CSV table of C-alpha atoms in Angstrom, one decimal:
chain,number,residue,atom,x,y,z
A,1,UNK,CA,10.4,25.7,-21.2
A,2,UNK,CA,6.7,25.8,-21.3
A,3,UNK,CA,5.4,25.8,-17.7
A,4,UNK,CA,2.3,23.7,-16.8
A,5,UNK,CA,0.7,25.1,-13.7
A,6,UNK,CA,-1.2,21.9,-13.1
A,7,UNK,CA,2.1,20.0,-12.9
A,8,UNK,CA,3.1,22.3,-10.0
A,9,UNK,CA,-0.1,21.5,-8.2
A,10,UNK,CA,0.5,17.8,-8.9
A,11,UNK,CA,4.0,17.9,-7.4
A,12,UNK,CA,2.9,19.8,-4.3
A,13,UNK,CA,0.1,17.3,-3.6
A,14,UNK,CA,2.5,14.4,-4.3
A,15,UNK,CA,4.6,15.6,-1.4
A,16,UNK,CA,1.6,16.3,0.8
A,17,UNK,CA,2.4,20.0,1.2
A,18,UNK,CA,0.1,22.9,1.8
A,19,UNK,CA,0.7,26.1,-0.2
A,20,UNK,CA,2.1,27.9,2.8
A,21,UNK,CA,4.5,25.1,3.5
A,22,UNK,CA,5.8,25.2,-0.1
A,23,UNK,CA,6.0,29.0,0.0
A,24,UNK,CA,8.1,28.9,3.2
A,25,UNK,CA,10.4,26.3,1.6
A,26,UNK,CA,11.1,28.4,-1.5
A,27,UNK,CA,11.0,31.9,0.2
A,28,UNK,CA,7.8,33.3,-1.3
A,29,UNK,CA,4.2,33.7,-0.3
A,30,UNK,CA,1.2,31.3,-0.3
A,31,UNK,CA,-0.5,33.9,-2.6
A,32,UNK,CA,2.4,33.6,-5.1
A,33,UNK,CA,2.1,29.8,-5.0
A,34,UNK,CA,-1.6,30.1,-5.7
A,35,UNK,CA,-1.0,32.4,-8.7
A,36,UNK,CA,1.6,30.0,-10.1
A,37,UNK,CA,-0.8,27.0,-9.7
A,38,UNK,CA,-3.7,29.0,-11.2
A,39,UNK,CA,-1.6,30.0,-14.2
A,40,UNK,CA,-2.0,33.7,-13.4
A,41,UNK,CA,1.8,34.1,-13.1
A,42,UNK,CA,4.7,32.1,-14.3
A,43,UNK,CA,7.5,31.6,-11.7
A,44,UNK,CA,10.9,33.1,-12.6
A,45,UNK,CA,13.7,30.6,-13.4
A,46,UNK,CA,15.4,30.9,-10.0
A,47,UNK,CA,12.0,30.3,-8.3
A,48,UNK,CA,11.3,27.4,-10.6
A,49,UNK,CA,14.5,25.8,-9.6
A,50,UNK,CA,13.8,26.3,-5.9
A,51,UNK,CA,10.3,24.8,-6.4
A,52,UNK,CA,11.8,21.7,-8.1
A,53,UNK,CA,14.4,21.3,-5.3
A,54,UNK,CA,11.7,21.7,-2.5
A,55,UNK,CA,9.4,19.2,-4.2
A,56,UNK,CA,12.1,16.7,-5.1
A,57,UNK,CA,11.4,16.7,-8.8
A,58,UNK,CA,13.5,17.8,-11.8
A,59,UNK,CA,12.6,21.2,-13.3
A,60,UNK,CA,11.4,19.3,-16.4
A,61,UNK,CA,8.6,17.9,-14.3
A,62,UNK,CA,6.8,21.2,-14.8
A,63,UNK,CA,6.8,21.0,-18.6
A,64,UNK,CA,3.5,20.9,-20.3
A,65,UNK,CA,2.5,18.3,-22.8
A,66,UNK,CA,0.4,15.5,-21.4
A,67,UNK,CA,-3.4,15.9,-20.9
A,68,UNK,CA,-4.3,15.5,-17.2
A,69,UNK,CA,-6.4,12.4,-16.3
A,70,UNK,CA,-9.3,13.2,-14.0
A,71,UNK,CA,-9.3,11.3,-10.7
A,72,UNK,CA,-12.5,13.1,-9.5
A,73,UNK,CA,-14.5,9.9,-9.4
A,74,UNK,CA,-12.3,8.1,-6.9
A,75,UNK,CA,-14.2,5.9,-4.4
A,76,UNK,CA,-12.6,6.6,-1.0
A,77,UNK,CA,-13.6,5.0,2.2
A,78,UNK,CA,-13.3,6.6,5.6
A,79,UNK,CA,-13.7,10.1,4.1
A,80,UNK,CA,-14.3,11.5,7.6
A,81,UNK,CA,-11.1,10.1,9.0
A,82,UNK,CA,-8.7,11.3,6.3
A,83,UNK,CA,-7.7,14.8,5.5
A,84,UNK,CA,-8.0,16.5,2.1
A,85,UNK,CA,-4.2,16.7,2.0
A,86,UNK,CA,-4.0,13.0,2.5
A,87,UNK,CA,-6.6,12.2,-0.2
A,88,UNK,CA,-4.9,14.7,-2.6
A,89,UNK,CA,-1.6,13.0,-2.1
A,90,UNK,CA,-3.0,9.6,-2.7
A,91,UNK,CA,-4.7,10.8,-5.9
A,92,UNK,CA,-1.5,12.5,-7.0
A,93,UNK,CA,0.2,9.1,-6.8
A,94,UNK,CA,-2.6,7.7,-8.9
A,95,UNK,CA,-2.1,10.5,-11.4
A,96,UNK,CA,1.6,9.8,-11.9
A,97,UNK,CA,0.8,6.0,-12.0
A,98,UNK,CA,-1.4,6.7,-15.1
A,99,UNK,CA,1.6,8.4,-16.7
A,100,UNK,CA,3.8,5.3,-16.0
A,101,UNK,CA,1.1,3.0,-17.4
A,102,UNK,CA,0.7,5.1,-20.5
A,103,UNK,CA,4.5,4.8,-21.3
A,104,UNK,CA,4.4,1.0,-20.6
A,105,UNK,CA,1.4,0.4,-22.8
A,106,UNK,CA,3.4,1.8,-25.8
A,107,UNK,CA,6.1,-0.9,-25.1
A,108,UNK,CA,4.3,-4.0,-23.9
A,109,UNK,CA,0.8,-5.5,-24.2
A,110,UNK,CA,-1.0,-5.4,-20.9
A,111,UNK,CA,-4.1,-7.5,-20.3
A,112,UNK,CA,-7.2,-6.0,-22.0
A,113,UNK,CA,-9.7,-4.3,-19.7
A,114,UNK,CA,-12.5,-6.8,-19.3
A,115,UNK,CA,-14.7,-6.0,-16.4
A,116,UNK,CA,-18.4,-6.6,-16.3
A,117,UNK,CA,-20.8,-3.7,-15.5
A,118,UNK,CA,-23.9,-4.2,-13.4
A,119,UNK,CA,-25.0,-0.8,-12.2
A,120,UNK,CA,-26.8,-0.6,-8.9
A,121,UNK,CA,-28.8,2.5,-8.0
A,122,UNK,CA,-27.1,4.5,-5.3
A,123,UNK,CA,-30.5,4.9,-3.7
A,124,UNK,CA,-31.0,1.2,-3.2
A,125,UNK,CA,-30.5,0.8,0.5
A,126,UNK,CA,-31.2,-2.8,1.3
A,127,UNK,CA,-32.2,-4.4,-2.0
A,128,UNK,CA,-30.7,-7.4,-3.7
A,129,UNK,CA,-28.7,-5.4,-6.3
A,130,UNK,CA,-25.2,-5.7,-4.8
A,131,UNK,CA,-25.5,-9.5,-4.2
A,132,UNK,CA,-26.9,-10.1,-7.6
A,133,UNK,CA,-24.1,-8.0,-9.2
A,134,UNK,CA,-21.5,-10.1,-7.2
A,135,UNK,CA,-23.1,-13.3,-8.4
A,136,UNK,CA,-23.0,-12.2,-12.0
A,137,UNK,CA,-19.4,-10.9,-11.6
A,138,UNK,CA,-18.3,-14.2,-10.2
A,139,UNK,CA,-19.9,-16.0,-13.0
A,140,UNK,CA,-18.1,-13.8,-15.5
A,141,UNK,CA,-14.7,-13.6,-13.8
A,142,UNK,CA,-14.2,-16.6,-11.5
A,143,UNK,CA,-16.1,-19.4,-13.2
A,144,UNK,CA,-15.8,-21.8,-10.2
A,145,UNK,CA,-17.5,-22.3,-6.9
A,146,UNK,CA,-15.9,-21.9,-3.6
A,147,UNK,CA,-13.1,-19.6,-2.4
A,148,UNK,CA,-11.4,-17.1,-4.8
A,149,UNK,CA,-7.8,-18.2,-4.9
A,150,UNK,CA,-6.1,-14.8,-5.5
A,151,UNK,CA,-8.2,-11.6,-5.8
A,152,UNK,CA,-5.4,-9.3,-6.8
A,153,UNK,CA,-4.3,-11.6,-9.6
A,154,UNK,CA,-7.9,-11.9,-10.7
A,155,UNK,CA,-8.2,-8.1,-11.0
A,156,UNK,CA,-4.9,-7.8,-12.9
A,157,UNK,CA,-5.8,-10.6,-15.3
A,158,UNK,CA,-8.9,-8.5,-16.2
A,159,UNK,CA,-6.8,-5.4,-16.9
A,160,UNK,CA,-7.2,-3.6,-13.6
A,161,UNK,CA,-4.0,-1.7,-12.4
A,162,UNK,CA,-3.5,-2.7,-8.7
A,163,UNK,CA,-0.9,-0.7,-6.7
A,164,UNK,CA,0.1,-0.4,-3.1
A,165,UNK,CA,0.2,3.2,-1.9
A,166,UNK,CA,3.6,4.5,-0.7
A,167,UNK,CA,3.8,4.8,3.1
A,168,UNK,CA,3.5,8.6,2.9
A,169,UNK,CA,-0.2,8.1,2.1
A,170,UNK,CA,-0.8,5.2,4.5
A,171,UNK,CA,-3.7,6.9,6.4
A,172,UNK,CA,-5.8,6.7,3.3
A,173,UNK,CA,-7.8,3.5,3.0
A,174,UNK,CA,-8.1,1.4,-0.1
A,175,UNK,CA,-9.7,3.3,-3.0
A,176,UNK,CA,-10.5,2.8,-6.7
A,177,UNK,CA,-10.7,4.9,-9.8
A,178,UNK,CA,-12.7,3.7,-12.8
A,179,UNK,CA,-11.1,6.2,-15.1
A,180,UNK,CA,-9.7,6.0,-18.6
A,181,UNK,CA,-7.5,4.4,-19.7
A,182,UNK,CA,-7.7,1.7,-17.1
A,183,UNK,CA,-9.5,1.1,-13.8
A,184,UNK,CA,-7.2,1.3,-10.8
A,185,UNK,CA,-7.2,-0.1,-7.3
A,186,UNK,CA,-4.9,1.2,-4.5
A,187,UNK,CA,-4.2,-0.6,-1.2
A,188,UNK,CA,-3.1,0.8,2.1
A,189,UNK,CA,0.4,-0.5,2.9
A,190,UNK,CA,0.0,-0.2,6.6
A,191,UNK,CA,-2.7,-2.8,7.2
A,192,UNK,CA,-0.5,-5.8,6.4
A,193,UNK,CA,-3.5,-8.0,6.8
A,194,UNK,CA,-3.9,-10.7,4.1
A,195,UNK,CA,-7.6,-11.3,4.9
A,196,UNK,CA,-8.6,-7.6,5.1
A,197,UNK,CA,-6.7,-6.8,1.9
A,198,UNK,CA,-8.6,-9.5,0.0
A,199,UNK,CA,-11.9,-8.0,1.3
A,200,UNK,CA,-10.7,-4.5,0.3
A,201,UNK,CA,-9.9,-5.8,-3.2
A,202,UNK,CA,-13.4,-7.3,-3.6
A,203,UNK,CA,-14.9,-4.1,-2.1
A,204,UNK,CA,-13.2,-1.9,-4.7
A,205,UNK,CA,-14.1,-4.4,-7.5
A,206,UNK,CA,-17.7,-3.8,-6.4
A,207,UNK,CA,-17.3,-0.1,-7.0
A,208,UNK,CA,-15.8,-0.6,-10.4
A,209,UNK,CA,-18.7,-3.0,-11.4
A,210,UNK,CA,-21.6,-1.1,-9.8
A,211,UNK,CA,-20.8,2.6,-9.4
A,212,UNK,CA,-19.6,4.2,-12.6
A,213,UNK,CA,-22.0,7.1,-12.0
A,214,UNK,CA,-22.5,7.0,-8.2
A,215,UNK,CA,-21.3,9.8,-6.0
A,216,UNK,CA,-18.1,8.6,-4.2
A,217,UNK,CA,-18.0,8.3,-0.5
A,218,UNK,CA,-21.8,8.1,0.1
A,219,UNK,CA,-22.6,5.7,3.0
A,220,UNK,CA,-25.1,3.8,1.0
A,221,UNK,CA,-22.6,3.3,-1.9
A,222,UNK,CA,-20.0,2.0,0.6
A,223,UNK,CA,-22.5,-0.4,2.1
A,224,UNK,CA,-23.4,-1.7,-1.3
A,225,UNK,CA,-19.7,-2.4,-2.1
A,226,UNK,CA,-19.4,-4.1,1.3
A,227,UNK,CA,-22.3,-6.4,0.5
A,228,UNK,CA,-20.9,-7.0,-3.0
A,229,UNK,CA,-17.6,-8.1,-1.4
A,230,UNK,CA,-19.3,-10.4,1.0
A,231,UNK,CA,-21.2,-12.3,-1.7
A,232,UNK,CA,-18.2,-12.3,-4.1
A,233,UNK,CA,-15.9,-13.8,-1.5
A,234,UNK,CA,-18.5,-15.9,0.4
A,235,UNK,CA,-21.3,-16.9,-2.0
A,236,UNK,CA,-24.4,-17.7,-0.2
A,237,UNK,CA,-24.9,-20.9,-2.2
A,238,UNK,CA,-21.5,-22.2,-1.3
A,239,UNK,CA,-21.0,-21.1,2.3
A,240,UNK,CA,-24.4,-20.9,4.0
A,241,UNK,CA,-24.3,-24.6,4.9
A,242,UNK,CA,-20.8,-24.2,6.5
A,243,UNK,CA,-21.3,-21.2,8.7
A,244,UNK,CA,-22.0,-21.8,12.5
A,245,UNK,CA,-25.0,-20.2,14.2
A,246,UNK,CA,-22.9,-19.3,17.2
A,247,UNK,CA,-19.3,-18.2,17.9
A,248,UNK,CA,-17.7,-21.5,17.3
A,249,UNK,CA,-14.1,-20.2,17.1
A,250,UNK,CA,-12.5,-23.4,16.0
A,251,UNK,CA,-15.0,-23.7,13.1
A,252,UNK,CA,-14.5,-20.0,12.2
A,253,UNK,CA,-10.7,-20.5,12.2
A,254,UNK,CA,-11.1,-23.4,9.7
A,255,UNK,CA,-13.4,-21.4,7.5
A,256,UNK,CA,-11.0,-18.4,7.7
A,257,UNK,CA,-8.1,-20.6,6.4
A,258,UNK,CA,-10.1,-22.2,3.6
A,259,UNK,CA,-12.0,-19.1,2.4
A,260,UNK,CA,-9.3,-16.5,2.8
A,261,UNK,CA,-11.6,-14.1,4.8
A,262,UNK,CA,-11.4,-12.9,8.4
A,263,UNK,CA,-13.4,-14.4,11.2
A,264,UNK,CA,-15.0,-10.9,11.6
A,265,UNK,CA,-16.2,-11.2,7.9
A,266,UNK,CA,-17.5,-14.7,8.5
A,267,UNK,CA,-19.5,-13.5,11.5
A,268,UNK,CA,-20.9,-10.6,9.4
A,269,UNK,CA,-21.8,-13.0,6.7
A,270,UNK,CA,-23.5,-15.4,9.1
A,271,UNK,CA,-25.6,-12.5,10.4
A,272,UNK,CA,-26.6,-11.1,7.0
A,273,UNK,CA,-27.6,-14.6,5.8
A,274,UNK,CA,-29.8,-15.0,8.9
A,275,UNK,CA,-27.8,-17.9,10.2
A,276,UNK,CA,-26.7,-16.0,13.3
A,277,UNK,CA,-29.2,-13.9,15.2
A,278,UNK,CA,-28.4,-10.2,15.8
A,279,UNK,CA,-27.9,-10.7,19.6
A,280,UNK,CA,-25.5,-13.6,19.1
A,281,UNK,CA,-23.6,-11.7,16.4
A,282,UNK,CA,-23.2,-8.7,18.8
A,283,UNK,CA,-22.0,-10.9,21.6
A,284,UNK,CA,-19.5,-12.6,19.2
A,285,UNK,CA,-18.2,-9.2,18.0
A,286,UNK,CA,-17.8,-8.1,21.7
A,287,UNK,CA,-15.8,-11.3,22.3
A,288,UNK,CA,-13.6,-10.5,19.3
A,289,UNK,CA,-12.9,-7.1,20.8
A,290,UNK,CA,-12.3,-8.2,24.3
A,291,UNK,CA,-9.8,-10.8,23.1
A,292,UNK,CA,-7.9,-8.2,21.0
A,293,UNK,CA,-8.9,-10.0,17.8
A,294,UNK,CA,-10.4,-6.9,16.2
A,295,UNK,CA,-6.8,-5.6,15.8
A,296,UNK,CA,-5.2,-9.0,15.1
A,297,UNK,CA,-7.1,-12.2,14.8
A,298,UNK,CA,-5.5,-15.5,15.9
A,299,UNK,CA,-3.8,-17.7,13.3
A,300,UNK,CA,-0.7,-17.8,11.3
A,301,UNK,CA,0.0,-14.6,9.2
A,302,UNK,CA,0.0,-14.9,5.5
A,303,UNK,CA,1.9,-12.7,3.0
A,304,UNK,CA,-0.3,-10.1,1.3
A,305,UNK,CA,-1.5,-10.7,-2.3
A,306,UNK,CA,0.9,-8.5,-4.2
A,307,UNK,CA,0.3,-6.9,-7.6
A,308,UNK,CA,2.8,-8.0,-10.3
A,309,UNK,CA,1.4,-6.7,-13.6
A,310,UNK,CA,3.5,-3.5,-13.7
A,311,UNK,CA,6.5,-5.1,-12.1
A,312,UNK,CA,6.5,-7.8,-14.8
A,313,UNK,CA,5.9,-5.2,-17.5
A,314,UNK,CA,9.0,-3.2,-16.4
A,315,UNK,CA,11.0,-6.4,-16.4
A,316,UNK,CA,9.9,-7.2,-20.0
A,317,UNK,CA,10.7,-3.7,-21.3
A,318,UNK,CA,14.1,-3.8,-19.4
A,319,UNK,CA,14.9,-6.9,-21.4
A,320,UNK,CA,14.3,-5.0,-24.6
A,321,UNK,CA,16.6,-2.1,-23.5
A,322,UNK,CA,14.3,0.3,-21.7
A,323,UNK,CA,15.4,0.4,-18.1
A,324,UNK,CA,13.6,2.0,-15.1
A,325,UNK,CA,15.5,5.3,-15.5
A,326,UNK,CA,14.3,5.6,-19.1
A,327,UNK,CA,10.7,4.7,-18.2
A,328,UNK,CA,10.7,7.2,-15.4
A,329,UNK,CA,12.1,9.9,-17.7
A,330,UNK,CA,9.5,9.1,-20.4
A,331,UNK,CA,6.7,9.2,-17.8
A,332,UNK,CA,8.2,12.4,-16.3
A,333,UNK,CA,8.2,11.0,-12.8
A,334,UNK,CA,11.3,10.7,-10.6
A,335,UNK,CA,13.0,7.3,-10.5
A,336,UNK,CA,12.3,7.3,-6.7
A,337,UNK,CA,8.6,7.8,-7.2
A,338,UNK,CA,8.6,5.0,-9.9
A,339,UNK,CA,10.3,2.6,-7.5
A,340,UNK,CA,7.8,3.5,-4.7
A,341,UNK,CA,4.8,2.8,-6.9
A,342,UNK,CA,6.3,-0.3,-8.6
A,343,UNK,CA,8.8,-2.0,-6.4
A,344,UNK,CA,11.2,-4.5,-7.7
A,345,UNK,CA,10.5,-8.2,-7.0
């Protein structure tokens, strides 16, 4: 069997292990693991089997054959609050997801990638670029005024792969990758917040539309995606006349229900549109905190917008005789990892 050193790195990152942890599990040294991953030395067959067992993958996982897809341009938020191990693990899930998608695309027609591009300079700190990009994107993708009914479904209908990260990577915030063959958006499973997830989806859409060449993680770039999401979900032309100038909680609750955004997002929007003054906004946010509404706002919970494109694709190919075991084998991922990434309905 031809050994692909990059597949060993991928498997280790997928399990969130450091080299020393893997070395301890298989009875070797971190230096040896480093040499295997660098391609300096090939592990002997007994060691290869122990590596496979420790990493929960078949030995065949380490076979060469498929070109790696770069995930270097991933737009992560909260870079300071997550570790490199956690980000590597999340990207490893993204990497195996591209293998699953590649297999599915040979068997079923997924929606064509049809995303607009409106680049905004990463040096534009407070200019109109993000809001203008959001207006043009809405015109291209939504074609209606008012609230966006289902953000995840909208992304999938334009060819974006949307996935929920396995809980092992739950400390990583939502992130997106605009790589070939398809752009991808990943959600954090731990939030469980319908309104925040919709804003996350719009934020990541902003990266895909505006930031093909921007350095991921920069504060200015993240702020631009935030302003894009605000205009995309709460267009100034449609919502400005509805927003209160003060913390009218009943009114904010009504807007939250109809627009599918949090009260915190509505307050932010009222401030950025100049409807609410800065002192009033700050007092309102303090009130949100003191009432415990920063963690959980009042109102009935709603189920998250769930991605369905890949689940539906697996159902279609199953009907044609290719079940999940076969798709997992062809993609060279474990059945367990496939089920984590694309749960059954």
